[in-house]
Amino acid sequence: MGVAFTLDGRAVDPPDDGGSLLETLRHRLGVRTTKDGCSPQGQCGCCTVWVDGTPRVACVTPLRRVAGRSVTTLEGLDASRRGAWAEAFSATGASQCGYCTPGIIMRLAGLEGAKRLDDASVASALVAHLCRCTGWQTILEAAQATSQLSDRPTGRDLEAAAWRATIEGGARQRVGPAIALGQGGFADDTAPPDALVAVPDGRGGWAVGDTLAEARTSAGKVQGRRSTVGLHHPLEIPPGGWDLSLRTTWVEPAYLETDASWCRPGGEPATALANGGAFGAKVGSGAPAAARRLADQLGRPVRVVLSREDVVRTGPKRPPVAAGAMADGSGIIRVARTPGIAAAVAGTAPGLVVEEVDVVGPPTSASIRGAGWGEAAVLVAAGAGLDDPSTPIRVTAPSGGQAEAWVGSDDRLQVRVSCGEPLDQVVLRSYCIGAAHMALGWVRSEGIAVDPATGVPHDLTIRSFGILGAREMPKVEVEIGDDGGPPVNGSDAVLVAVAAAVWVHDGLPVQWPTMAPARGRGAAT
Ligand code: FES
């Protein structure tokens, strides 16, 4: 039995396999612009389409519910409007990796014709979405710009823009309207349709099926949940009379595109980094090696896909720390044992003694943006400003990039960055705003609950990580300098400078995230 409906203006009749609209769109009908960031959690908005003109999250919409109805994806939007949205997102820097963007455009395009499209109403509409890269502000700007832009391309140097994005993101990245339209070359989008699908089986191996649904069923997929368990801070602050003390927990990198790859027998696997490297979090992804191994074993192309729950349970986290420091930058920083973390701290804060500690918990990685050196630099920079908390926080990153940050009126975040030739002001500004968003979440709201006995994360849904939504994000003002040097990464310095500035502004609370209980968790421990 098929389910007859209208897809982007054409009649389709795919078989009803009991699955979701998203699975059918992507894997039976070839609509790869509609993305899967957390299915079937229905929490990230990447898979937003219109059903009879109303935005719906396709991963929790059963296919059979759209029988006889009209489904519109980004590919079915009026071409000139679609082009205008893509130009607006590109022109404002509202799309970085681009994974969240097709769903966001569908949401915002649904508002067209509304009487008021002010920032507040756009931010309200974005409640159903998450973006890890941009920090929202540029998306609000894109929503305002779209009515004034045509779909004609501008004369902007997109190669230079891509160079800056690559420097900031830490992996090859393209920039332009096509990225906003979901064409970032993500591995799960480029896999051949006849590829077998492999998912983690929960026992260290892989469950393989003809379809994603079949593979997940045979793996006995763990359903995502958000626990009510409080955050657990596994390390104790070293004894001493410190000027500053800081204690953090595991932070989930929370990139929107889950790890994926595919490979033909004897071939090269597709990179899991796609359009950006998830700020270092996917550097060690095992998906490509697994795709190659399984394709060679099975003699068929194999597509490896991790679910959101797989990523949370097996992917690397930002390592927890507990530190005591003096205003002169001396002190002790304890950190969950992580290869490379001691060198990262020593390179930034030579006055801090590093004590690596074995803790029971999920894997950690020094590749994650600013891991180790970021916490150390926060302590040193905040300590340097103890005499006069009104002065801007200054941070120099290992890249040589420099940033100053302070919190202005209305919680407004002020940022100055200097990182060589800007190459493209739009992209650099977007990365700085995104870094400020990540910093604010890092200090105030982000963390995942981990079972102290087993080390297994309790929080498996993307909404449980504490990522700040559009309505929670203050304005960020970015001033870009040009020191005449070669271009280097600047947004990592912004991440750390803003984190330190927010921490100082908030009164240097010992434990991050500082506002976790207010976000509905139990008391932090
Ligand atoms: Fe939004 Fe990357 S651009 S998640």
Short mmCIF file of C-alpha atoms and ligand atoms in Angstrom, two decimals:
data_model
loop_
_atom_site.label_atom_id
_atom_site.label_comp_id
_atom_site.label_asym_id
_atom_site.label_seq_id
_atom_site.Cartn_x
_atom_site.Cartn_y
_atom_site.Cartn_z
CA MET A 1 0.00 0.00 0.00
CA GLY A 2 1.30 3.43 -0.91
CA VAL A 3 0.67 6.83 0.64
CA ALA A 4 -0.40 9.23 -2.10
CA PHE A 5 0.40 12.89 -1.53
CA THR A 6 1.71 15.93 -3.37
CA LEU A 7 5.40 16.64 -2.97
CA ASP A 8 6.66 20.00 -4.19
CA GLY A 9 3.84 20.12 -6.71
CA ARG A 10 4.13 16.57 -8.09
CA ALA A 11 2.11 13.49 -7.21
CA VAL A 12 4.01 10.76 -5.35
CA ASP A 13 2.91 7.43 -3.91
CA PRO A 14 5.72 5.92 -1.80
CA PRO A 15 5.11 2.67 0.09
CA ASP A 16 3.96 2.93 3.69
CA ASP A 17 6.62 1.17 5.73
CA GLY A 18 5.36 2.60 9.00
CA GLY A 19 8.17 5.15 9.06
CA SER A 20 8.31 8.92 9.24
CA LEU A 21 7.81 11.49 6.54
CA LEU A 22 11.48 12.43 6.92
CA GLU A 23 12.75 8.94 6.19
CA THR A 24 10.58 8.70 3.10
CA LEU A 25 11.59 12.14 1.85
CA ARG A 26 15.30 11.51 2.24
CA HIS A 27 15.66 7.85 1.46
CA ARG A 28 12.81 6.98 -0.91
CA LEU A 29 12.08 10.25 -2.67
CA GLY A 30 15.63 11.66 -2.82
CA VAL A 31 14.95 14.97 -1.03
CA ARG A 32 18.30 15.48 0.65
CA THR A 33 17.90 19.18 1.44
CA THR A 34 15.64 18.20 4.35
CA LYS A 35 18.12 17.32 7.11
CA ASP A 36 18.09 14.88 9.99
CA GLY A 37 19.67 16.27 13.15
CA CYS A 38 17.94 14.31 15.90
CA SER A 39 15.22 12.02 14.51
CA PRO A 40 12.90 11.00 15.97
CA GLN A 41 13.35 13.50 18.80
CA GLY A 42 11.68 16.33 16.90
CA GLN A 43 13.84 18.85 18.73
CA CYS A 44 16.29 20.51 16.33
CA GLY A 45 14.04 21.70 13.49
CA CYS A 46 16.48 20.62 10.73
CA CYS A 47 13.73 18.57 9.04
CA THR A 48 11.07 21.31 8.93
CA VAL A 49 8.80 21.17 5.87
CA TRP A 50 5.34 22.52 5.17
CA VAL A 51 2.31 20.25 5.32
CA ASP A 52 -0.60 22.05 3.64
CA GLY A 53 1.38 25.26 4.06
CA THR A 54 2.07 24.90 7.79
CA PRO A 55 5.59 24.18 9.12
CA ARG A 56 5.94 20.66 10.51
CA VAL A 57 8.86 18.66 11.82
CA ALA A 58 9.05 15.73 9.39
CA CYS A 59 10.89 13.31 11.70
CA VAL A 60 7.91 13.01 14.03
CA THR A 61 5.28 13.17 11.29
CA PRO A 62 4.24 9.62 10.33
CA LEU A 63 4.23 9.23 6.56
CA ARG A 64 0.65 8.01 6.56
CA ARG A 65 -0.49 11.27 8.16
CA VAL A 66 0.28 13.20 4.95
CA ALA A 67 -1.95 11.01 2.75
CA GLY A 68 -3.85 13.27 0.38
CA ARG A 69 -2.04 16.37 1.60
CA SER A 70 0.50 18.73 0.11
CA VAL A 71 4.11 18.63 1.36
CA THR A 72 6.51 21.43 0.47
CA THR A 73 10.25 21.20 1.04
CA LEU A 74 12.88 23.84 0.43
CA GLU A 75 13.17 22.45 -3.09
CA GLY A 76 9.52 23.24 -3.70
CA LEU A 77 9.61 26.90 -2.63
CA ASP A 78 9.07 29.43 -5.40
CA ALA A 79 12.49 29.66 -7.07
CA SER A 80 12.92 33.41 -6.75
CA ARG A 81 11.89 33.41 -3.09
CA ARG A 82 14.17 30.48 -2.39
CA GLY A 83 17.00 32.34 -4.10
CA ALA A 84 16.28 35.49 -2.09
CA TRP A 85 16.37 33.56 1.19
CA ALA A 86 19.63 31.89 0.20
CA GLU A 87 21.18 35.24 -0.76
CA ALA A 88 20.00 36.79 2.49
CA PHE A 89 21.51 34.00 4.58
CA SER A 90 24.76 34.18 2.64
CA ALA A 91 24.93 38.00 2.70
CA THR A 92 24.48 38.20 6.48
CA GLY A 93 26.57 35.16 7.41
CA ALA A 94 23.50 33.37 8.77
CA SER A 95 24.61 29.98 7.53
CA GLN A 96 27.96 28.45 8.47
CA CYS A 97 27.95 24.65 8.22
CA GLY A 98 24.48 25.07 6.75
CA TYR A 99 22.99 21.95 8.28
CA CYS A 100 20.25 23.74 10.22
CA THR A 101 19.52 26.28 7.51
CA PRO A 102 17.01 24.54 5.20
CA GLY A 103 14.68 23.91 8.13
CA ILE A 104 15.08 27.47 9.39
CA ILE A 105 14.36 28.92 5.96
CA MET A 106 11.20 26.84 5.74
CA ARG A 107 10.12 28.15 9.14
CA LEU A 108 10.85 31.79 8.26
CA ALA A 109 9.45 31.57 4.74
CA GLY A 110 6.23 30.47 6.42
CA LEU A 111 6.12 33.88 8.11
CA GLU A 112 6.23 35.80 4.85
CA GLY A 113 3.16 37.93 4.53
CA ALA A 114 2.86 38.30 8.30
CA LYS A 115 2.20 41.89 9.31
CA ARG A 116 5.16 42.16 11.64
CA LEU A 117 8.43 40.42 10.99
CA ASP A 118 10.39 42.09 13.78
CA ASP A 119 13.24 40.41 15.66
CA ALA A 120 10.96 39.29 18.49
CA SER A 121 8.54 37.48 16.21
CA VAL A 122 11.37 35.89 14.23
CA ALA A 123 13.06 34.75 17.44
CA SER A 124 9.76 33.28 18.64
CA ALA A 125 9.39 31.36 15.40
CA LEU A 126 12.91 29.99 15.89
CA VAL A 127 12.00 28.37 19.22
CA ALA A 128 11.52 25.10 17.37
CA HIS A 129 15.07 25.25 15.95
CA LEU A 130 18.65 24.89 17.08
CA CYS A 131 21.77 26.28 15.43
CA ARG A 132 25.19 25.47 16.84
CA CYS A 133 27.27 27.74 14.63
CA THR A 134 25.83 31.20 14.13
CA GLY A 135 24.56 32.54 17.46
CA TRP A 136 21.17 33.50 15.91
CA GLN A 137 21.78 37.22 15.39
CA THR A 138 22.72 36.88 11.75
CA ILE A 139 19.64 34.70 11.18
CA LEU A 140 17.47 37.52 12.53
CA GLU A 141 19.31 39.87 10.18
CA ALA A 142 18.70 37.52 7.24
CA ALA A 143 14.99 37.51 8.01
CA GLN A 144 14.99 41.30 7.77
CA ALA A 145 17.18 41.34 4.66
CA THR A 146 15.23 38.86 2.60
CA SER A 147 12.54 41.33 1.66
CA GLN A 148 15.13 43.70 0.23
CA LEU A 149 17.31 41.25 -1.66
CA SER A 150 16.86 39.67 -5.04
CA ASP A 151 18.15 36.25 -6.00
CA ARG A 152 20.84 37.90 -8.11
CA PRO A 153 24.32 37.04 -6.82
CA THR A 154 26.51 39.82 -5.42
CA GLY A 155 30.10 40.47 -6.42
CA ARG A 156 31.47 39.17 -3.11
CA ASP A 157 34.65 37.07 -3.22
CA LEU A 158 33.29 33.77 -1.97
CA GLU A 159 36.70 32.09 -2.24
CA ALA A 160 38.13 34.54 0.29
CA ALA A 161 35.02 34.05 2.41
CA ALA A 162 35.48 30.28 2.30
CA TRP A 163 39.13 30.70 3.30
CA ARG A 164 38.11 32.66 6.38
CA ALA A 165 35.38 30.12 7.20
CA THR A 166 37.89 27.29 6.89
CA ILE A 167 40.31 29.05 9.25
CA GLU A 168 37.57 29.68 11.79
CA GLY A 169 35.83 26.32 11.52
CA GLY A 170 39.01 24.26 11.49
CA ALA A 171 38.00 22.21 8.44
CA ARG A 172 37.37 22.90 4.78
CA GLN A 173 34.27 25.00 4.36
CA ARG A 174 32.43 26.59 1.46
CA VAL A 175 30.43 29.80 1.64
CA GLY A 176 27.56 30.99 -0.52
CA PRO A 177 23.86 30.67 -1.26
CA ALA A 178 24.14 26.96 -2.09
CA ILE A 179 25.23 26.24 1.48
CA ALA A 180 22.10 27.91 2.80
CA LEU A 181 20.10 25.64 0.51
CA GLY A 182 21.45 22.52 2.18
CA GLN A 183 24.09 21.74 -0.42
CA GLY A 184 27.10 21.53 1.87
CA GLY A 185 28.04 18.06 0.61
CA PHE A 186 27.13 16.23 3.82
CA ALA A 187 28.06 12.55 3.74
CA ASP A 188 24.55 11.28 4.33
CA ASP A 189 23.33 13.40 1.40
CA THR A 190 25.84 12.09 -1.12
CA ALA A 191 25.57 8.35 -0.38
CA PRO A 192 24.34 6.18 -3.27
CA PRO A 193 20.67 5.23 -2.86
CA ASP A 194 21.44 1.49 -2.91
CA ALA A 195 23.92 1.68 -0.02
CA LEU A 196 23.35 -0.58 2.95
CA VAL A 197 22.89 1.35 6.20
CA ALA A 198 24.98 0.66 9.31
CA VAL A 199 24.27 2.03 12.78
CA PRO A 200 26.01 1.33 16.11
CA ASP A 201 24.54 -1.79 17.75
CA GLY A 202 25.30 -0.60 21.30
CA ARG A 203 27.83 -3.38 21.88
CA GLY A 204 30.74 -1.86 19.97
CA GLY A 205 29.68 -3.32 16.61
CA TRP A 206 27.36 -2.34 13.79
CA ALA A 207 23.81 -3.33 12.85
CA VAL A 208 23.31 -3.33 9.10
CA GLY A 209 20.06 -3.09 7.14
CA ASP A 210 18.68 -2.09 3.76
CA THR A 211 17.16 1.02 5.27
CA LEU A 212 17.88 3.28 8.22
CA ALA A 213 14.68 2.12 9.91
CA GLU A 214 15.63 -1.54 9.48
CA ALA A 215 19.16 -1.00 10.81
CA ARG A 216 17.91 0.97 13.80
CA THR A 217 15.28 -1.64 14.58
CA SER A 218 17.79 -4.46 14.53
CA ALA A 219 20.16 -2.41 16.72
CA GLY A 220 17.38 -1.87 19.28
CA LYS A 221 17.93 1.88 19.10
CA VAL A 222 17.95 3.64 22.45
CA GLN A 223 15.27 6.30 22.51
CA GLY A 224 16.51 9.74 23.47
CA ARG A 225 15.39 11.20 26.74
CA ARG A 226 16.11 14.14 28.93
CA SER A 227 16.76 13.17 32.49
CA THR A 228 15.89 15.14 35.58
CA VAL A 229 19.24 14.18 37.06
CA GLY A 230 21.39 17.10 38.20
CA LEU A 231 24.74 17.82 36.64
CA HIS A 232 27.68 16.05 38.19
CA HIS A 233 31.02 17.86 38.57
CA PRO A 234 33.50 15.03 38.93
CA LEU A 235 36.61 16.93 40.08
CA GLU A 236 37.32 18.69 43.35
CA ILE A 237 39.01 22.08 43.39
CA PRO A 238 42.58 21.70 44.65
CA PRO A 239 42.97 22.89 48.24
CA GLY A 240 44.44 26.37 48.61
CA GLY A 241 43.58 30.02 49.22
CA TRP A 242 42.82 30.88 45.63
CA ASP A 243 41.83 34.21 44.12
CA LEU A 244 39.71 32.32 41.57
CA SER A 245 38.14 28.88 41.57
CA LEU A 246 36.40 27.17 38.66
CA ARG A 247 34.66 23.83 38.30
CA THR A 248 33.11 22.55 35.10
CA THR A 249 31.35 19.43 33.90
CA TRP A 250 31.15 17.55 30.61
CA VAL A 251 29.89 19.67 27.72
CA GLU A 252 28.44 18.08 24.60
CA PRO A 253 29.82 19.58 21.37
CA ALA A 254 26.29 19.29 19.96
CA TYR A 255 27.06 19.69 16.29
CA LEU A 256 23.81 19.46 14.37
CA GLU A 257 24.93 17.03 11.66
CA THR A 258 25.49 13.71 13.41
CA ASP A 259 28.51 11.66 12.33
CA ALA A 260 28.03 9.99 8.96
CA SER A 261 30.10 8.56 6.13
CA TRP A 262 29.75 6.12 3.28
CA CYS A 263 32.10 4.05 1.17
CA ARG A 264 32.15 1.72 -1.81
CA PRO A 265 34.12 -1.55 -1.60
CA GLY A 266 37.77 -0.73 -2.16
CA GLY A 267 37.00 2.99 -2.20
CA GLU A 268 37.74 6.06 -0.10
CA PRO A 269 35.16 6.86 2.58
CA ALA A 270 33.29 10.18 2.53
CA THR A 271 34.61 12.60 5.11
CA ALA A 272 32.55 13.11 8.22
CA LEU A 273 33.67 16.73 8.32
CA ALA A 274 31.59 17.82 5.31
CA ASN A 275 31.10 21.60 5.40
CA GLY A 276 33.06 22.35 8.54
CA GLY A 277 34.52 20.23 11.26
CA ALA A 278 32.10 20.79 14.12
CA PHE A 279 34.76 23.02 15.73
CA GLY A 280 37.14 20.10 16.16
CA ALA A 281 34.62 17.70 17.66
CA LYS A 282 34.51 15.40 14.64
CA VAL A 283 38.25 15.21 14.05
CA GLY A 284 38.38 11.69 15.49
CA SER A 285 35.06 10.46 14.07
CA GLY A 286 35.11 6.70 13.53
CA ALA A 287 32.37 6.81 10.86
CA PRO A 288 34.67 6.87 7.77
CA ALA A 289 36.82 3.95 8.95
CA ALA A 290 33.71 1.93 9.79
CA ALA A 291 32.15 2.66 6.40
CA ARG A 292 35.31 1.49 4.61
CA ARG A 293 35.61 -1.66 6.71
CA LEU A 294 31.97 -2.64 6.33
CA ALA A 295 31.91 -1.92 2.58
CA ASP A 296 34.96 -4.12 2.08
CA GLN A 297 33.46 -6.87 4.25
CA LEU A 298 30.01 -6.83 2.68
CA GLY A 299 30.99 -6.07 -0.93
CA ARG A 300 28.35 -3.31 -1.14
CA PRO A 301 28.37 0.43 -0.62
CA VAL A 302 27.69 1.09 3.04
CA ARG A 303 26.37 4.25 4.66
CA VAL A 304 27.24 4.69 8.34
CA VAL A 305 24.92 6.95 10.32
CA LEU A 306 25.04 7.78 14.00
CA SER A 307 21.84 8.88 15.69
CA ARG A 308 21.76 11.78 18.10
CA GLU A 309 21.72 9.28 20.96
CA ASP A 310 24.77 7.48 19.52
CA VAL A 311 26.68 10.75 19.34
CA VAL A 312 25.85 11.64 22.93
CA ARG A 313 26.79 8.23 24.28
CA THR A 314 29.97 7.64 22.27
CA GLY A 315 31.19 11.01 21.00
CA PRO A 316 33.86 13.13 22.70
CA LYS A 317 32.95 15.79 25.25
CA ARG A 318 34.68 18.87 26.53
CA PRO A 319 36.66 17.55 29.53
CA PRO A 320 35.62 18.70 33.02
CA VAL A 321 38.09 20.75 35.03
CA ALA A 322 38.46 21.96 38.61
CA ALA A 323 41.00 24.70 39.17
CA GLY A 324 42.32 27.19 41.66
CA ALA A 325 44.33 30.18 40.45
CA MET A 326 45.93 33.34 41.74
CA ALA A 327 45.64 36.73 40.10
CA ASP A 328 49.19 36.36 38.77
CA GLY A 329 48.20 33.30 36.68
CA SER A 330 49.73 30.68 38.96
CA GLY A 331 47.69 27.80 40.31
CA ILE A 332 46.56 24.24 39.74
CA ILE A 333 44.14 22.95 37.14
CA ARG A 334 42.76 19.44 37.45
CA VAL A 335 41.34 18.02 34.28
CA ALA A 336 39.80 14.72 33.21
CA ARG A 337 42.61 12.69 31.68
CA THR A 338 42.61 13.52 27.97
CA PRO A 339 45.44 13.00 25.46
CA GLY A 340 47.02 16.35 24.55
CA ILE A 341 45.22 18.40 27.21
CA ALA A 342 48.28 19.06 29.42
CA ALA A 343 50.25 20.47 26.48
CA ALA A 344 47.26 22.61 25.47
CA VAL A 345 47.12 24.17 28.95
CA ALA A 346 50.87 24.58 29.25
CA GLY A 347 51.06 26.45 25.95
CA THR A 348 48.60 29.08 27.17
CA ALA A 349 49.01 29.22 30.92
CA PRO A 350 52.50 28.06 31.91
CA GLY A 351 51.88 29.18 35.49
CA LEU A 352 49.15 26.58 35.99
CA VAL A 353 50.21 23.12 37.13
CA VAL A 354 48.17 20.48 35.30
CA GLU A 355 46.91 17.46 37.21
CA GLU A 356 45.25 14.90 34.97
CA VAL A 357 42.74 12.77 36.84
CA ASP A 358 41.03 9.53 35.83
CA VAL A 359 37.29 10.07 36.03
CA VAL A 360 34.42 7.77 35.13
CA GLY A 361 32.66 9.42 32.23
CA PRO A 362 32.18 9.67 28.48
CA PRO A 363 35.18 10.11 26.18
CA THR A 364 36.81 13.53 26.12
CA SER A 365 38.95 15.22 23.49
CA ALA A 366 41.52 17.99 23.37
CA SER A 367 40.44 18.64 19.77
CA ILE A 368 37.21 20.25 20.90
CA ARG A 369 37.31 24.01 20.45
CA GLY A 370 39.46 25.60 23.14
CA ALA A 371 39.43 22.48 25.33
CA GLY A 372 41.88 22.86 28.21
CA TRP A 373 43.64 25.98 27.02
CA GLY A 374 40.31 27.81 27.00
CA GLU A 375 39.58 27.12 30.66
CA ALA A 376 43.19 28.00 31.54
CA ALA A 377 43.03 31.24 29.56
CA VAL A 378 39.73 32.14 31.23
CA LEU A 379 41.41 31.84 34.65
CA VAL A 380 44.45 33.85 33.61
CA ALA A 381 42.46 36.58 31.84
CA ALA A 382 39.91 36.91 34.64
CA GLY A 383 42.74 36.98 37.19
CA ALA A 384 44.49 39.77 35.32
CA GLY A 385 41.34 41.84 35.51
CA LEU A 386 40.55 41.29 39.18
CA ASP A 387 41.79 44.75 40.17
CA ASP A 388 39.46 46.46 37.72
CA PRO A 389 36.54 44.29 36.54
CA SER A 390 35.38 47.08 34.21
CA THR A 391 38.35 46.66 31.86
CA PRO A 392 37.89 44.45 28.80
CA ILE A 393 39.10 40.88 29.05
CA ARG A 394 41.99 40.22 26.67
CA VAL A 395 42.85 36.80 25.26
CA THR A 396 45.45 35.62 22.78
CA ALA A 397 44.69 32.18 21.36
CA PRO A 398 47.33 29.62 20.36
CA SER A 399 46.63 30.65 16.75
CA GLY A 400 47.85 34.18 17.54
CA GLY A 401 44.34 35.55 17.16
CA GLN A 402 43.47 38.18 19.75
CA ALA A 403 40.15 39.20 21.23
CA GLU A 404 38.81 41.64 23.76
CA ALA A 405 35.37 41.24 25.28
CA TRP A 406 33.18 42.87 27.85
CA VAL A 407 29.53 42.81 28.83
CA GLY A 408 27.75 46.06 28.13
CA SER A 409 24.33 47.31 29.08
CA ASP A 410 21.35 44.94 28.59
CA ASP A 411 23.77 41.99 28.74
CA ARG A 412 25.01 43.11 25.32
CA LEU A 413 28.29 41.38 24.43
CA GLN A 414 31.01 43.62 23.05
CA VAL A 415 33.81 42.02 21.08
CA ARG A 416 36.95 43.25 19.38
CA VAL A 417 38.91 40.78 17.31
CA SER A 418 42.23 40.95 15.53
CA CYS A 419 43.33 37.95 13.51
CA GLY A 420 45.26 39.10 10.48
CA GLU A 421 43.64 39.95 7.19
CA PRO A 422 39.88 39.54 7.71
CA LEU A 423 39.37 38.14 4.18
CA ASP A 424 35.61 38.47 4.54
CA GLN A 425 33.99 40.69 7.15
CA VAL A 426 30.66 38.87 6.96
CA VAL A 427 32.06 35.44 7.67
CA LEU A 428 34.45 36.63 10.38
CA ARG A 429 31.69 38.57 12.13
CA SER A 430 29.38 35.57 11.92
CA TYR A 431 31.99 33.30 13.50
CA CYS A 432 32.63 35.83 16.27
CA ILE A 433 28.92 36.07 17.07
CA GLY A 434 28.67 32.28 16.99
CA ALA A 435 31.64 32.02 19.35
CA ALA A 436 30.00 34.51 21.72
CA HIS A 437 26.85 32.37 21.71
CA MET A 438 28.85 29.25 22.46
CA ALA A 439 30.74 31.06 25.23
CA LEU A 440 27.58 32.29 26.90
CA GLY A 441 26.13 28.78 26.86
CA TRP A 442 29.38 27.31 28.15
CA VAL A 443 29.39 29.60 31.18
CA ARG A 444 25.69 29.77 31.96
CA SER A 445 23.71 26.86 30.63
CA GLU A 446 25.51 23.97 28.92
CA GLY A 447 26.39 20.59 30.38
CA ILE A 448 25.15 17.02 30.24
CA ALA A 449 24.16 14.83 33.15
CA VAL A 450 26.46 11.82 33.49
CA ASP A 451 25.91 8.86 35.78
CA PRO A 452 28.72 9.09 38.39
CA ALA A 453 28.88 5.30 38.79
CA THR A 454 28.84 4.18 35.17
CA GLY A 455 29.99 7.30 33.35
CA VAL A 456 27.13 6.96 30.87
CA PRO A 457 25.37 10.20 29.86
CA HIS A 458 21.79 10.47 31.09
CA ASP A 459 20.81 13.34 28.80
CA LEU A 460 20.38 11.99 25.29
CA THR A 461 18.20 14.62 23.66
CA ILE A 462 19.57 17.64 21.85
CA ARG A 463 17.42 19.97 23.98
CA SER A 464 19.03 18.68 27.16
CA PHE A 465 22.48 20.10 26.40
CA GLY A 466 21.52 23.67 27.37
CA ILE A 467 22.19 25.33 23.99
CA LEU A 468 20.86 28.88 24.12
CA GLY A 469 17.92 29.57 21.84
CA ALA A 470 17.31 32.67 19.76
CA ARG A 471 15.22 34.38 22.44
CA GLU A 472 17.91 33.84 25.08
CA MET A 473 20.72 35.40 23.08
CA PRO A 474 21.70 39.02 23.76
CA LYS A 475 23.00 41.24 20.99
CA VAL A 476 26.66 40.92 20.08
CA GLU A 477 28.61 43.86 18.69
CA VAL A 478 31.77 42.91 16.82
CA GLU A 479 34.61 45.22 15.87
CA ILE A 480 37.08 43.68 13.43
CA GLY A 481 40.64 44.93 13.28
CA ASP A 482 43.24 44.28 10.61
CA ASP A 483 46.72 43.95 12.04
CA GLY A 484 48.21 43.45 8.58
CA GLY A 485 49.32 39.94 9.35
CA PRO A 486 48.39 36.69 7.65
CA PRO A 487 44.90 35.44 8.49
CA VAL A 488 44.68 33.26 11.61
CA ASN A 489 41.78 31.91 13.63
CA GLY A 490 40.14 34.69 15.65
CA SER A 491 36.86 33.23 16.87
CA ASP A 492 38.49 30.84 19.34
CA ALA A 493 39.99 33.86 21.12
CA VAL A 494 36.51 35.41 21.07
CA LEU A 495 35.03 32.25 22.61
CA VAL A 496 37.43 32.40 25.53
CA ALA A 497 37.38 36.18 25.96
CA VAL A 498 33.58 36.29 26.04
CA ALA A 499 33.44 33.35 28.47
CA ALA A 500 35.84 35.14 30.82
CA ALA A 501 34.01 38.45 30.44
CA VAL A 502 30.64 36.85 31.22
CA TRP A 503 32.12 35.00 34.18
CA VAL A 504 33.56 38.22 35.61
CA HIS A 505 30.34 40.10 34.90
CA ASP A 506 28.32 37.41 36.68
CA GLY A 507 30.50 37.64 39.79
CA LEU A 508 32.84 34.66 39.23
CA PRO A 509 30.53 31.85 40.39
CA VAL A 510 32.67 28.79 41.05
CA GLN A 511 30.61 26.26 39.15
CA TRP A 512 29.72 26.22 35.45
CA PRO A 513 27.11 26.15 34.06
CA THR A 514 26.05 28.86 36.41
CA MET A 515 22.35 28.79 35.64
CA ALA A 516 21.70 25.07 35.24
CA PRO A 517 19.13 24.79 38.05
CA ALA A 518 17.14 27.65 36.53
CA ARG A 519 16.96 25.67 33.30
CA GLY A 520 14.90 22.94 34.91
CA ARG A 521 17.54 20.55 36.13
CA GLY A 522 17.88 19.21 39.62
CA ALA A 523 20.47 20.78 41.83
CA ALA A 524 23.98 20.53 40.48
CA THR A 525 26.34 18.36 42.45
FE1 FES B 1 23.35 26.29 12.04
FE2 FES B 1 25.72 25.09 11.50
S1 FES B 1 24.82 26.86 10.54
S2 FES B 1 24.15 24.43 12.85
#
